[in-house]
Amino acid sequence: MQGVRPAAQAIAVIELEGRAVAVVGGDDPTIQVWEVGQEEPIGLALAGHTSGVTDLATAWVRGRAIVVSGSDDDTTRVWDLASGEQIGEPLMSAMSLTVAEVGGVPVLVTGHADTTVRVWDLSFAGAQR
């Protein structure tokens, strides 16, 4: 991945269509998807943030590869990785985020500056639990 922009701040990896891909975000508002070991991004950049991307997490939800992105624009967004489309409306700003499965339910867990932790049900693309 020699072609990755030098200001990469967040990277997450997932297997997509039988190949390992790295999802990369940085100082600009776009998210690039790279096949690991290749020098060019796959497809178009994911675009929707208005400021740099600071955090990324990937997961499989209902047979669909997703990426969750946090940004300096005070939003958290959920994306369909195969199509590049944003899923649902942006969520509230988070200082940190991760994805997991809890009791068989895919969730996004976000940490916030006000010291709260929130859990979002990813099976409903943004519905807070």
PDB file of C-alpha atoms in Angstrom:
ATOM      1  CA  MET A   1       0.000   0.000   0.000  1.00  0.00           C
ATOM      2  CA  GLN A   2       2.722   2.422  -0.891  1.00  0.00           C
ATOM      3  CA  GLY A   3       0.194   4.788  -2.444  1.00  0.00           C
ATOM      4  CA  VAL A   4      -1.592   5.529   0.837  1.00  0.00           C
ATOM      5  CA  ARG A   5      -1.598   9.233   1.550  1.00  0.00           C
ATOM      6  CA  PRO A   6       0.925  10.077   4.289  1.00  0.00           C
ATOM      7  CA  ALA A   7      -1.648  11.698   6.589  1.00  0.00           C
ATOM      8  CA  ALA A   8      -3.593   8.462   7.248  1.00  0.00           C
ATOM      9  CA  GLN A   9      -5.056   8.738  10.769  1.00  0.00           C
ATOM     10  CA  ALA A  10      -7.377   5.744  10.869  1.00  0.00           C
ATOM     11  CA  ILE A  11      -7.191   2.287   9.296  1.00  0.00           C
ATOM     12  CA  ALA A  12      -9.467  -0.737   9.554  1.00  0.00           C
ATOM     13  CA  VAL A  13      -9.200  -4.052   7.703  1.00  0.00           C
ATOM     14  CA  ILE A  14     -11.895  -6.456   6.503  1.00  0.00           C
ATOM     15  CA  GLU A  15     -12.225  -9.236   3.948  1.00  0.00           C
ATOM     16  CA  LEU A  16     -14.341  -8.178   0.984  1.00  0.00           C
ATOM     17  CA  GLU A  17     -15.091 -10.402  -1.996  1.00  0.00           C
ATOM     18  CA  GLY A  18     -12.329 -12.813  -0.983  1.00  0.00           C
ATOM     19  CA  ARG A  19      -9.584 -10.220  -0.595  1.00  0.00           C
ATOM     20  CA  ALA A  20      -8.198  -8.305   2.365  1.00  0.00           C
ATOM     21  CA  VAL A  21      -8.959  -4.612   2.090  1.00  0.00           C
ATOM     22  CA  ALA A  22      -7.810  -1.685   4.194  1.00  0.00           C
ATOM     23  CA  VAL A  23     -10.190   1.194   4.780  1.00  0.00           C
ATOM     24  CA  VAL A  24      -8.168   4.390   5.262  1.00  0.00           C
ATOM     25  CA  GLY A  25      -9.110   7.853   6.498  1.00  0.00           C
ATOM     26  CA  GLY A  26      -7.025  10.920   7.167  1.00  0.00           C
ATOM     27  CA  ASP A  27      -6.772  14.682   7.064  1.00  0.00           C
ATOM     28  CA  ASP A  28      -9.228  15.063   4.202  1.00  0.00           C
ATOM     29  CA  PRO A  29     -12.915  14.163   4.454  1.00  0.00           C
ATOM     30  CA  THR A  30     -12.797  11.087   2.204  1.00  0.00           C
ATOM     31  CA  ILE A  31     -12.331   7.419   2.992  1.00  0.00           C
ATOM     32  CA  GLN A  32     -10.352   5.247   0.585  1.00  0.00           C
ATOM     33  CA  VAL A  33     -10.568   1.474   0.224  1.00  0.00           C
ATOM     34  CA  TRP A  34      -7.354  -0.342  -0.770  1.00  0.00           C
ATOM     35  CA  GLU A  35      -6.675  -3.981  -1.516  1.00  0.00           C
ATOM     36  CA  VAL A  36      -3.877  -4.924   0.868  1.00  0.00           C
ATOM     37  CA  GLY A  37      -0.605  -5.077  -1.043  1.00  0.00           C
ATOM     38  CA  GLN A  38      -1.804  -2.953  -3.956  1.00  0.00           C
ATOM     39  CA  GLU A  39      -0.852   0.612  -4.798  1.00  0.00           C
ATOM     40  CA  GLU A  40      -4.187   1.992  -6.048  1.00  0.00           C
ATOM     41  CA  PRO A  41      -7.496   2.430  -4.214  1.00  0.00           C
ATOM     42  CA  ILE A  42     -10.465   0.242  -5.117  1.00  0.00           C
ATOM     43  CA  GLY A  43     -13.392   2.177  -6.570  1.00  0.00           C
ATOM     44  CA  LEU A  44     -14.427   5.657  -5.571  1.00  0.00           C
ATOM     45  CA  ALA A  45     -13.725   7.281  -2.222  1.00  0.00           C
ATOM     46  CA  LEU A  46     -16.498   7.291   0.365  1.00  0.00           C
ATOM     47  CA  ALA A  47     -17.495  10.933   0.589  1.00  0.00           C
ATOM     48  CA  GLY A  48     -19.827  12.666   3.013  1.00  0.00           C
ATOM     49  CA  HIS A  49     -17.729  14.016   5.854  1.00  0.00           C
ATOM     50  CA  THR A  50     -16.775  17.680   5.700  1.00  0.00           C
ATOM     51  CA  SER A  51     -13.590  17.362   7.758  1.00  0.00           C
ATOM     52  CA  GLY A  52     -10.838  14.807   8.404  1.00  0.00           C
ATOM     53  CA  VAL A  53     -11.599  11.192   9.294  1.00  0.00           C
ATOM     54  CA  THR A  54     -10.249  10.264  12.729  1.00  0.00           C
ATOM     55  CA  ASP A  55     -11.642   6.796  13.501  1.00  0.00           C
ATOM     56  CA  LEU A  56     -12.770   3.727  11.525  1.00  0.00           C
ATOM     57  CA  ALA A  57     -14.202   0.311  12.345  1.00  0.00           C
ATOM     58  CA  THR A  58     -15.405  -2.477  10.045  1.00  0.00           C
ATOM     59  CA  ALA A  59     -17.880  -5.317  10.523  1.00  0.00           C
ATOM     60  CA  TRP A  60     -20.226  -7.686   8.738  1.00  0.00           C
ATOM     61  CA  VAL A  61     -23.892  -6.885   9.416  1.00  0.00           C
ATOM     62  CA  ARG A  62     -26.612  -9.085   7.945  1.00  0.00           C
ATOM     63  CA  GLY A  63     -24.272 -10.305   5.202  1.00  0.00           C
ATOM     64  CA  ARG A  64     -23.124  -6.802   4.314  1.00  0.00           C
ATOM     65  CA  ALA A  65     -19.638  -5.353   4.922  1.00  0.00           C
ATOM     66  CA  ILE A  66     -19.898  -1.994   6.648  1.00  0.00           C
ATOM     67  CA  VAL A  67     -17.481   0.658   7.823  1.00  0.00           C
ATOM     68  CA  VAL A  68     -18.217   3.161  10.576  1.00  0.00           C
ATOM     69  CA  SER A  69     -16.329   6.446  10.411  1.00  0.00           C
ATOM     70  CA  GLY A  70     -15.792   9.213  12.927  1.00  0.00           C
ATOM     71  CA  SER A  71     -14.734  12.675  11.812  1.00  0.00           C
ATOM     72  CA  ASP A  72     -13.628  16.087  13.018  1.00  0.00           C
ATOM     73  CA  ASP A  73     -16.917  17.333  11.499  1.00  0.00           C
ATOM     74  CA  ASP A  74     -18.659  16.038  14.649  1.00  0.00           C
ATOM     75  CA  THR A  75     -20.448  13.168  12.910  1.00  0.00           C
ATOM     76  CA  THR A  76     -20.230   9.399  12.916  1.00  0.00           C
ATOM     77  CA  ARG A  77     -21.356   7.722   9.708  1.00  0.00           C
ATOM     78  CA  VAL A  78     -22.169   4.150   8.687  1.00  0.00           C
ATOM     79  CA  TRP A  79     -21.310   3.036   5.138  1.00  0.00           C
ATOM     80  CA  ASP A  80     -22.052   0.019   2.958  1.00  0.00           C
ATOM     81  CA  LEU A  81     -18.537  -0.919   1.923  1.00  0.00           C
ATOM     82  CA  ALA A  82     -19.458  -2.722  -1.298  1.00  0.00           C
ATOM     83  CA  SER A  83     -21.640   0.065  -2.703  1.00  0.00           C
ATOM     84  CA  GLY A  84     -19.950   3.043  -1.040  1.00  0.00           C
ATOM     85  CA  GLU A  85     -23.351   4.377   0.019  1.00  0.00           C
ATOM     86  CA  GLN A  86     -23.985   5.928   3.410  1.00  0.00           C
ATOM     87  CA  ILE A  87     -26.511   3.986   5.508  1.00  0.00           C
ATOM     88  CA  GLY A  88     -28.998   6.177   7.346  1.00  0.00           C
ATOM     89  CA  GLU A  89     -28.384   9.636   8.726  1.00  0.00           C
ATOM     90  CA  PRO A  90     -25.145  10.683  10.443  1.00  0.00           C
ATOM     91  CA  LEU A  91     -24.937   9.866  14.135  1.00  0.00           C
ATOM     92  CA  MET A  92     -23.701  12.190  16.874  1.00  0.00           C
ATOM     93  CA  SER A  93     -20.017  12.934  17.244  1.00  0.00           C
ATOM     94  CA  ALA A  94     -17.869  10.368  19.054  1.00  0.00           C
ATOM     95  CA  MET A  95     -14.333  10.577  20.410  1.00  0.00           C
ATOM     96  CA  SER A  96     -13.883   6.836  19.920  1.00  0.00           C
ATOM     97  CA  LEU A  97     -15.834   3.981  18.394  1.00  0.00           C
ATOM     98  CA  THR A  98     -15.782   0.230  17.927  1.00  0.00           C
ATOM     99  CA  VAL A  99     -18.119  -2.426  16.566  1.00  0.00           C
ATOM    100  CA  ALA A 100     -19.014  -5.765  18.127  1.00  0.00           C
ATOM    101  CA  GLU A 101     -21.755  -8.341  18.385  1.00  0.00           C
ATOM    102  CA  VAL A 102     -23.611  -8.480  21.709  1.00  0.00           C
ATOM    103  CA  GLY A 103     -26.210 -11.183  22.244  1.00  0.00           C
ATOM    104  CA  GLY A 104     -26.301 -11.815  18.514  1.00  0.00           C
ATOM    105  CA  VAL A 105     -26.954  -8.136  17.730  1.00  0.00           C
ATOM    106  CA  PRO A 106     -24.355  -6.106  15.794  1.00  0.00           C
ATOM    107  CA  VAL A 107     -23.656  -2.906  17.702  1.00  0.00           C
ATOM    108  CA  LEU A 108     -21.624   0.268  17.442  1.00  0.00           C
ATOM    109  CA  VAL A 109     -20.237   1.482  20.771  1.00  0.00           C
ATOM    110  CA  THR A 110     -19.242   5.144  20.920  1.00  0.00           C
ATOM    111  CA  GLY A 111     -17.408   7.147  23.574  1.00  0.00           C
ATOM    112  CA  HIS A 112     -18.143  10.845  23.939  1.00  0.00           C
ATOM    113  CA  ALA A 113     -16.473  13.950  25.362  1.00  0.00           C
ATOM    114  CA  ASP A 114     -19.185  14.212  28.030  1.00  0.00           C
ATOM    115  CA  THR A 115     -17.902  10.838  29.431  1.00  0.00           C
ATOM    116  CA  THR A 116     -20.928   8.893  28.195  1.00  0.00           C
ATOM    117  CA  VAL A 117     -20.792   5.637  26.266  1.00  0.00           C
ATOM    118  CA  ARG A 118     -23.608   4.889  23.835  1.00  0.00           C
ATOM    119  CA  VAL A 119     -24.605   1.636  22.147  1.00  0.00           C
ATOM    120  CA  TRP A 120     -26.189   1.760  18.677  1.00  0.00           C
ATOM    121  CA  ASP A 121     -27.990  -1.172  17.048  1.00  0.00           C
ATOM    122  CA  LEU A 122     -26.345  -1.599  13.638  1.00  0.00           C
ATOM    123  CA  SER A 123     -28.937  -4.058  12.411  1.00  0.00           C
ATOM    124  CA  PHE A 124     -31.242  -1.045  12.109  1.00  0.00           C
ATOM    125  CA  ALA A 125     -28.545   1.343  10.777  1.00  0.00           C
ATOM    126  CA  GLY A 126     -28.402   3.949  13.470  1.00  0.00           C
ATOM    127  CA  ALA A 127     -31.220   3.110  15.872  1.00  0.00           C
ATOM    128  CA  GLN A 128     -29.861   3.719  19.387  1.00  0.00           C
ATOM    129  CA  ARG A 129     -30.529   0.929  21.901  1.00  0.00           C
TER     130      ARG A 129
END
